[in-house]
XYZ file of C-alpha atoms in Angstrom:
442
model
C 0.000 0.000 0.000
C 1.445 3.362 -1.025
C 1.299 6.122 1.533
C 0.326 9.515 0.165
C 2.178 12.457 1.714
C 2.866 16.043 0.785
C 5.396 18.408 2.327
C 4.444 22.090 2.380
C 7.190 24.714 2.557
C 5.135 27.840 3.093
C 6.246 31.453 3.135
C 6.060 33.248 5.451
C 4.051 30.805 7.639
C 5.274 27.215 7.704
C 2.389 24.774 8.106
C 4.640 21.754 7.682
C 5.250 20.080 11.027
C 7.130 16.790 10.802
C 6.066 16.415 7.162
C 2.336 16.741 7.896
C -0.285 18.516 5.792
C -2.440 21.380 7.060
C -5.453 19.763 8.760
C -8.006 20.894 6.168
C -5.808 19.670 3.297
C -5.078 16.187 4.597
C -8.138 14.636 2.956
C -7.752 16.547 -0.333
C -5.162 14.310 -1.981
C -6.551 12.660 -5.120
C -6.629 8.849 -4.754
C -4.314 8.409 -7.760
C -1.460 10.504 -6.286
C 1.619 8.422 -5.631
C 4.931 9.300 -4.061
C 5.663 12.292 -1.850
C 4.754 15.716 -3.215
C 6.818 18.636 -1.990
C 5.038 21.964 -2.350
C 6.728 25.308 -1.811
C 4.042 27.973 -1.754
C 3.595 31.563 -0.693
C 0.191 30.622 0.745
C -0.777 27.060 1.614
C -3.886 26.487 -0.501
C -5.079 22.879 -0.058
C -6.923 23.163 -3.391
C -3.546 22.553 -5.047
C -3.799 18.940 -3.889
C -7.048 18.419 -5.820
C -5.234 18.596 -9.166
C -3.968 15.453 -10.976
C -0.228 15.824 -10.322
C 0.200 12.098 -11.059
C -0.481 12.806 -14.765
C 1.990 14.404 -17.201
C 0.828 17.968 -17.847
C 0.264 17.482 -21.574
C -2.174 14.637 -20.764
C -4.315 16.433 -18.186
C -8.068 15.841 -18.676
C -9.997 18.644 -20.333
C -12.390 19.024 -17.384
C -9.427 20.158 -15.271
C -8.197 22.772 -17.731
C -9.299 26.361 -18.272
C -9.862 27.144 -21.976
C -7.564 30.177 -22.206
C -5.137 31.108 -24.998
C -1.527 30.055 -24.488
C 1.533 31.802 -25.814
C 4.549 30.117 -27.364
C 6.758 28.336 -24.806
C 9.649 25.903 -24.830
C 7.905 24.094 -21.972
C 4.549 22.363 -21.622
C 2.183 24.980 -20.172
C -1.471 24.563 -19.198
C -4.129 26.697 -17.513
C -6.188 24.957 -14.842
C -8.989 25.760 -12.426
C -8.002 25.776 -8.753
C -11.036 26.436 -6.638
C -12.527 29.621 -8.048
C -9.291 30.879 -9.617
C -7.258 30.132 -12.732
C -3.598 29.148 -12.485
C -0.859 28.621 -15.068
C 1.273 25.490 -14.720
C 4.637 24.986 -16.405
C 6.663 21.755 -16.398
C 10.396 22.365 -16.079
C 13.405 21.318 -14.009
C 13.443 21.776 -10.247
C 16.331 24.261 -10.375
C 14.621 26.428 -12.987
C 11.242 26.267 -11.225
C 12.684 27.307 -7.865
C 14.825 30.059 -9.396
C 11.880 31.528 -11.301
C 9.546 31.234 -8.299
C 11.885 33.167 -6.018
C 12.715 35.692 -8.751
C 9.014 36.427 -9.287
C 8.519 36.835 -5.533
C 11.339 39.403 -5.418
C 9.937 41.272 -8.417
C 6.467 41.368 -6.843
C 7.956 42.877 -3.675
C 9.527 45.543 -5.885
C 6.112 46.231 -7.480
C 7.414 45.164 -10.901
C 4.784 44.185 -13.509
C 4.859 40.382 -13.509
C 2.667 37.363 -12.869
C 2.157 36.139 -9.313
C 4.141 33.060 -8.202
C 1.923 30.490 -6.484
C 3.976 27.327 -5.895
C 6.737 24.949 -6.931
C 5.753 21.280 -6.849
C 8.314 18.482 -6.957
C 8.262 14.763 -6.168
C 5.609 14.004 -8.794
C 5.187 10.388 -9.914
C 2.718 8.670 -12.211
C 0.625 5.665 -11.184
C 3.452 3.350 -12.232
C 5.910 5.147 -9.976
C 7.785 6.909 -12.783
C 9.128 10.385 -12.073
C 7.337 13.361 -13.593
C 8.824 16.813 -14.123
C 8.464 19.425 -11.382
C 6.130 22.325 -12.085
C 5.997 26.044 -11.465
C 2.515 27.374 -10.686
C 1.675 31.038 -11.243
C -1.551 32.993 -11.054
C -3.354 33.807 -14.288
C -3.384 37.542 -14.977
C -7.055 38.275 -15.561
C -7.943 40.039 -18.821
C -4.419 39.462 -20.139
C -3.587 37.892 -23.486
C -0.468 36.672 -25.299
C 0.406 38.890 -28.242
C -0.806 36.344 -30.817
C -4.338 36.588 -29.388
C -4.505 40.355 -29.901
C -5.204 40.312 -33.620
C -7.849 38.934 -35.942
C -7.009 38.069 -39.513
C -3.877 40.215 -39.513
C -1.970 42.189 -36.922
C -2.224 45.854 -37.834
C 0.823 48.070 -37.787
C -0.781 50.418 -35.230
C -1.472 47.571 -32.807
C 2.031 46.220 -33.260
C 3.552 49.625 -32.480
C 1.521 49.863 -29.269
C 2.659 46.377 -28.228
C 6.325 47.220 -28.795
C 5.961 50.509 -26.892
C 4.424 48.585 -23.979
C 7.278 46.073 -24.141
C 9.821 48.930 -24.045
C 8.140 50.478 -20.991
C 8.119 47.097 -19.245
C 11.835 46.674 -19.927
C 12.595 50.163 -18.589
C 10.641 49.469 -15.407
C 12.426 46.150 -14.889
C 15.837 47.707 -15.513
C 15.110 50.455 -12.994
C 14.688 47.737 -10.334
C 18.025 46.172 -11.314
C 16.459 43.195 -13.096
C 18.332 41.702 -16.057
C 15.810 39.658 -18.066
C 18.029 37.728 -20.457
C 15.176 36.524 -22.690
C 13.092 39.556 -23.661
C 10.406 38.744 -26.213
C 6.751 39.270 -27.006
C 6.225 35.557 -26.274
C 7.463 35.987 -22.696
C 5.069 38.859 -22.077
C 1.356 39.180 -21.391
C -0.614 42.251 -22.452
C -3.655 43.930 -20.957
C -5.654 46.727 -22.533
C -4.813 50.064 -20.907
C -7.090 52.799 -22.234
C -5.868 53.283 -25.835
C -2.623 51.412 -25.263
C -1.432 48.176 -23.674
C 0.173 47.333 -20.345
C 2.862 44.640 -20.478
C 3.668 42.072 -17.790
C 6.650 39.732 -17.491
C 5.485 36.129 -17.557
C 8.772 34.186 -17.800
C 11.658 35.005 -15.438
C 13.667 31.791 -15.611
C 16.705 33.517 -17.176
C 16.450 36.672 -15.067
C 18.725 37.973 -12.312
C 18.436 40.868 -9.885
C 21.360 43.209 -9.251
C 21.778 46.375 -7.143
C 21.867 48.195 -10.478
C 22.491 47.446 -14.146
C 25.392 48.682 -16.224
C 24.719 50.266 -19.607
C 26.238 47.124 -21.140
C 23.736 44.863 -19.391
C 20.841 47.064 -20.424
C 21.996 47.247 -24.035
C 22.483 43.484 -24.183
C 18.924 42.936 -22.921
C 17.759 45.421 -25.533
C 19.612 43.591 -28.303
C 18.043 40.295 -27.195
C 14.647 41.994 -27.425
C 15.346 43.304 -30.933
C 16.497 39.909 -32.243
C 13.650 37.967 -30.615
C 10.963 40.394 -31.764
C 12.345 40.323 -35.313
C 12.134 36.521 -35.292
C 8.593 36.543 -33.912
C 7.468 39.017 -36.560
C 9.116 36.956 -39.308
C 7.116 33.939 -38.119
C 3.920 35.998 -38.259
C 4.840 37.335 -41.681
C 5.427 33.824 -43.019
C 2.029 32.770 -41.677
C 0.374 35.824 -43.271
C -0.701 37.175 -39.883
C 0.673 40.714 -40.130
C 0.153 43.400 -42.733
C 2.316 43.065 -45.824
C 3.685 46.581 -45.363
C 5.360 45.629 -42.048
C 9.132 45.129 -42.224
C 9.919 42.685 -39.349
C 13.552 43.781 -38.947
C 12.861 47.519 -39.152
C 9.838 47.190 -36.867
C 11.835 45.256 -34.286
C 14.172 48.248 -34.033
C 11.271 50.368 -32.781
C 11.891 48.963 -29.312
C 15.398 50.462 -29.376
C 14.080 53.962 -30.074
C 11.172 53.673 -27.639
C 13.337 52.309 -24.812
C 16.201 54.760 -25.252
C 13.900 57.761 -25.478
C 12.072 56.752 -22.308
C 15.288 55.911 -20.437
C 16.794 59.291 -21.368
C 13.690 61.160 -20.189
C 13.832 59.349 -16.861
C 17.561 59.549 -16.205
C 19.364 62.206 -18.249
C 20.694 65.425 -16.774
C 19.299 68.666 -18.183
C 20.961 72.083 -18.267
C 19.241 75.436 -18.804
C 19.528 79.131 -17.988
C 18.840 80.198 -14.409
C 16.035 82.415 -15.705
C 14.215 79.280 -16.958
C 13.634 77.774 -13.516
C 10.099 76.832 -14.587
C 11.685 73.986 -16.560
C 12.235 72.114 -13.288
C 8.455 71.806 -12.810
C 8.059 71.045 -16.510
C 10.476 68.107 -16.234
C 8.581 66.716 -13.246
C 5.254 67.076 -15.071
C 6.650 65.215 -18.096
C 7.803 62.382 -15.864
C 4.424 62.278 -14.122
C 2.691 62.141 -17.508
C 4.841 59.119 -18.334
C 3.497 57.571 -15.129
C 6.581 57.943 -12.935
C 7.003 59.591 -9.562
C 10.083 61.646 -8.677
C 11.571 61.171 -5.218
C 13.991 64.072 -5.399
C 15.595 66.530 -7.801
C 19.324 67.247 -7.790
C 19.994 70.923 -8.633
C 23.428 72.389 -9.297
C 24.343 75.911 -10.383
C 27.259 76.801 -12.635
C 30.240 78.737 -11.285
C 28.876 82.017 -12.598
C 25.347 81.256 -11.396
C 23.899 81.540 -14.882
C 23.115 77.855 -15.495
C 21.149 75.188 -13.635
C 21.813 71.472 -13.964
C 19.025 69.135 -12.853
C 18.814 65.363 -12.547
C 15.637 63.694 -11.282
C 15.640 60.581 -9.130
C 12.749 58.489 -10.421
C 11.507 56.007 -7.861
C 8.520 54.189 -9.316
C 5.962 53.952 -12.066
C 2.253 54.200 -11.347
C 1.867 57.915 -10.584
C -1.736 58.137 -11.830
C -2.612 54.659 -10.579
C -1.635 55.596 -7.034
C -3.536 58.896 -7.116
C -6.726 57.237 -8.375
C -6.379 54.444 -5.815
C -5.945 57.004 -3.011
C -8.976 59.011 -4.119
C -11.392 56.259 -5.141
C -10.073 52.837 -4.144
C -10.049 51.822 -7.824
C -6.932 49.805 -8.733
C -6.451 50.042 -12.510
C -3.741 50.312 -15.157
C -1.766 53.541 -15.537
C -3.325 54.704 -18.816
C -6.808 53.933 -17.556
C -6.063 55.845 -14.349
C -4.880 58.881 -16.322
C -8.084 58.898 -18.399
C -10.371 58.397 -15.396
C -8.571 61.113 -13.417
C -9.080 63.540 -16.293
C -12.807 62.862 -16.127
C -12.808 63.039 -12.324
C -11.024 66.411 -12.359
C -13.421 67.759 -15.007
C -16.384 66.473 -12.976
C -15.129 68.229 -9.836
C -14.470 71.499 -11.685
C -17.938 71.495 -13.242
C -20.118 70.016 -10.495
C -18.319 70.630 -7.189
C -15.529 73.218 -7.606
C -15.467 74.118 -3.891
C -15.709 70.547 -2.585
C -12.835 68.667 -0.975
C -11.041 66.452 -3.536
C -11.750 63.184 -1.699
C -15.460 63.984 -1.329
C -15.739 64.975 -4.992
C -14.004 61.737 -5.967
C -16.543 59.737 -3.952
C -19.373 61.549 -5.779
C -17.688 60.812 -9.132
C -17.446 57.100 -8.336
C -21.161 56.964 -7.499
C -22.438 59.207 -10.276
C -20.097 58.269 -13.124
C -18.055 55.082 -12.641
C -20.715 53.003 -10.839
C -23.441 54.459 -13.016
C -21.683 53.281 -16.177
C -20.672 49.825 -14.926
C -24.124 49.279 -13.424
C -25.747 49.961 -16.799
C -23.766 47.236 -18.597
C -25.931 44.122 -19.157
C -24.806 41.169 -17.058
C -24.095 39.002 -20.103
C -21.381 41.459 -21.189
C -19.558 41.743 -17.842
C -16.722 39.429 -18.904
C -15.877 41.157 -22.156
C -13.565 43.822 -20.693
C -12.496 44.861 -17.223
C -14.690 47.615 -15.708
C -12.091 50.409 -15.917
C -11.550 49.734 -19.611
C -15.304 49.785 -20.231
C -15.662 53.137 -18.436
C -12.764 54.568 -20.463
C -14.332 53.371 -23.721
C -17.785 54.690 -22.778
C -16.306 58.133 -22.042
C -14.473 58.095 -25.380
C -17.586 56.871 -27.194
C -19.686 59.621 -25.610
C -17.180 62.268 -26.696
C -17.187 61.043 -30.312
C -20.956 60.802 -30.695
C -21.417 64.178 -28.963
C -18.962 65.741 -31.384
C -20.754 64.175 -34.346
C -24.126 65.418 -33.096
C -22.846 68.849 -32.118
C -24.372 68.651 -28.647
C -23.789 66.824 -25.380
C -25.193 63.257 -25.357
C -26.703 62.107 -22.031
C -24.726 59.387 -20.262
C -27.576 56.839 -20.413
C -27.822 57.257 -24.162
C -24.032 57.030 -24.559
C -23.862 53.789 -22.569
C -26.717 52.209 -24.551
C -25.082 53.258 -27.830
C -21.711 51.864 -26.721
C -23.204 48.519 -25.674
C -24.976 48.031 -29.005
C -22.367 49.501 -31.356
C -19.149 48.388 -29.656
C -19.308 46.088 -26.635
C -21.738 43.574 -28.108
C -19.180 42.772 -30.798
C -16.138 42.504 -28.519
C -14.574 39.268 -27.319
C -14.984 38.002 -23.779
C -11.494 38.733 -22.438
C -12.136 37.456 -18.930
C -12.603 33.898 -20.228
C -11.513 33.637 -23.853
C -12.115 30.255 -25.512
C -10.046 29.639 -28.610
C -10.653 27.115 -31.349
C -8.389 26.759 -34.424
C -10.748 28.616 -36.750
C -12.067 31.305 -34.398
C -11.526 34.856 -35.649
C -10.359 37.272 -32.982
C -11.214 40.958 -33.216
C -8.997 43.745 -31.934
């Protein structure tokens, strides 16, 4: 008789005492599990033990899997249901799984855009006692898609440019934390809609390393890896007829160089100007805030004759607009969405409640605008886009139809028009089922 055991190595609370399971997980082991599972997890969720770890990942039964689109990977990757959540599971070696798990945990503590590490599971065996590969388990990033799922018949040049810009911003943010990626590519990234752009998230950190800071050589090498990988990915799409014929894969791949270097220079370069132009200090800070970054301090130096000022900002973190919206409303959204919603909030306050405290006006805006829009969306359409993206698109839609009419369109009419003209025809991005012949719309 084979004894079923599982060792939990939990962080920060260790539930493993003498190799025993948490009490409520002890009866959750599937009857077919053999051997001794070792689970390293940030939070001990007994639901992990309900999954068929005794089966090779590529053979998992369909009723266990979540029908979500997968990107290209050198490993076997599957999405599965765990309780009421979706997780991503990747088979790999134990060393790689543990390295990536701990790297993702460090990046999350640094507030870097990446997927959430859930667990590393080793000691897997099939019913015949044969060893199976260890797995890394990460959380599924809701409303995110691999780049190949963001186009329909062909990837348009405009969409491709937005993806590469998002990839460049992601790389800048990672480099600011001291993270060297080592395998930058569209395939190793997930994208979420962010107002009119995209937000990019790192999804594969197995080649990454964290340093106190990166040299220009390390950053440029990561950038060259990105250029080469993106060129190869675009060539594959071109060969399959999935991007517009006018796109040059090699030239387009170089867009990430220009986007990255321009952003890096804006964030880090010194700037010199006449002492009489002191207003340019505030202008520099505003530009950085518009890019979504906060400035911790400004270094100011005067020239020997007092006629010149030299400034260098110390940028501490991205998410300037996200943090302000979260503080005012409790809404946690992407940076571009936050910028758009804050614009509407500020306009609402100026028009409706100019003398009211900012926090009170924000609470009124949430009730009278944000909740009013999301509450008017039919239930059957709730999974198509995340609420913040829907509100952004409704506000844009209202502006366009008001301009066309030459008068202000009431919000109720704008929402109804948006639902029928736009949202009804969008994909369900909360749970996207893909079949080989399904056409995906942008």
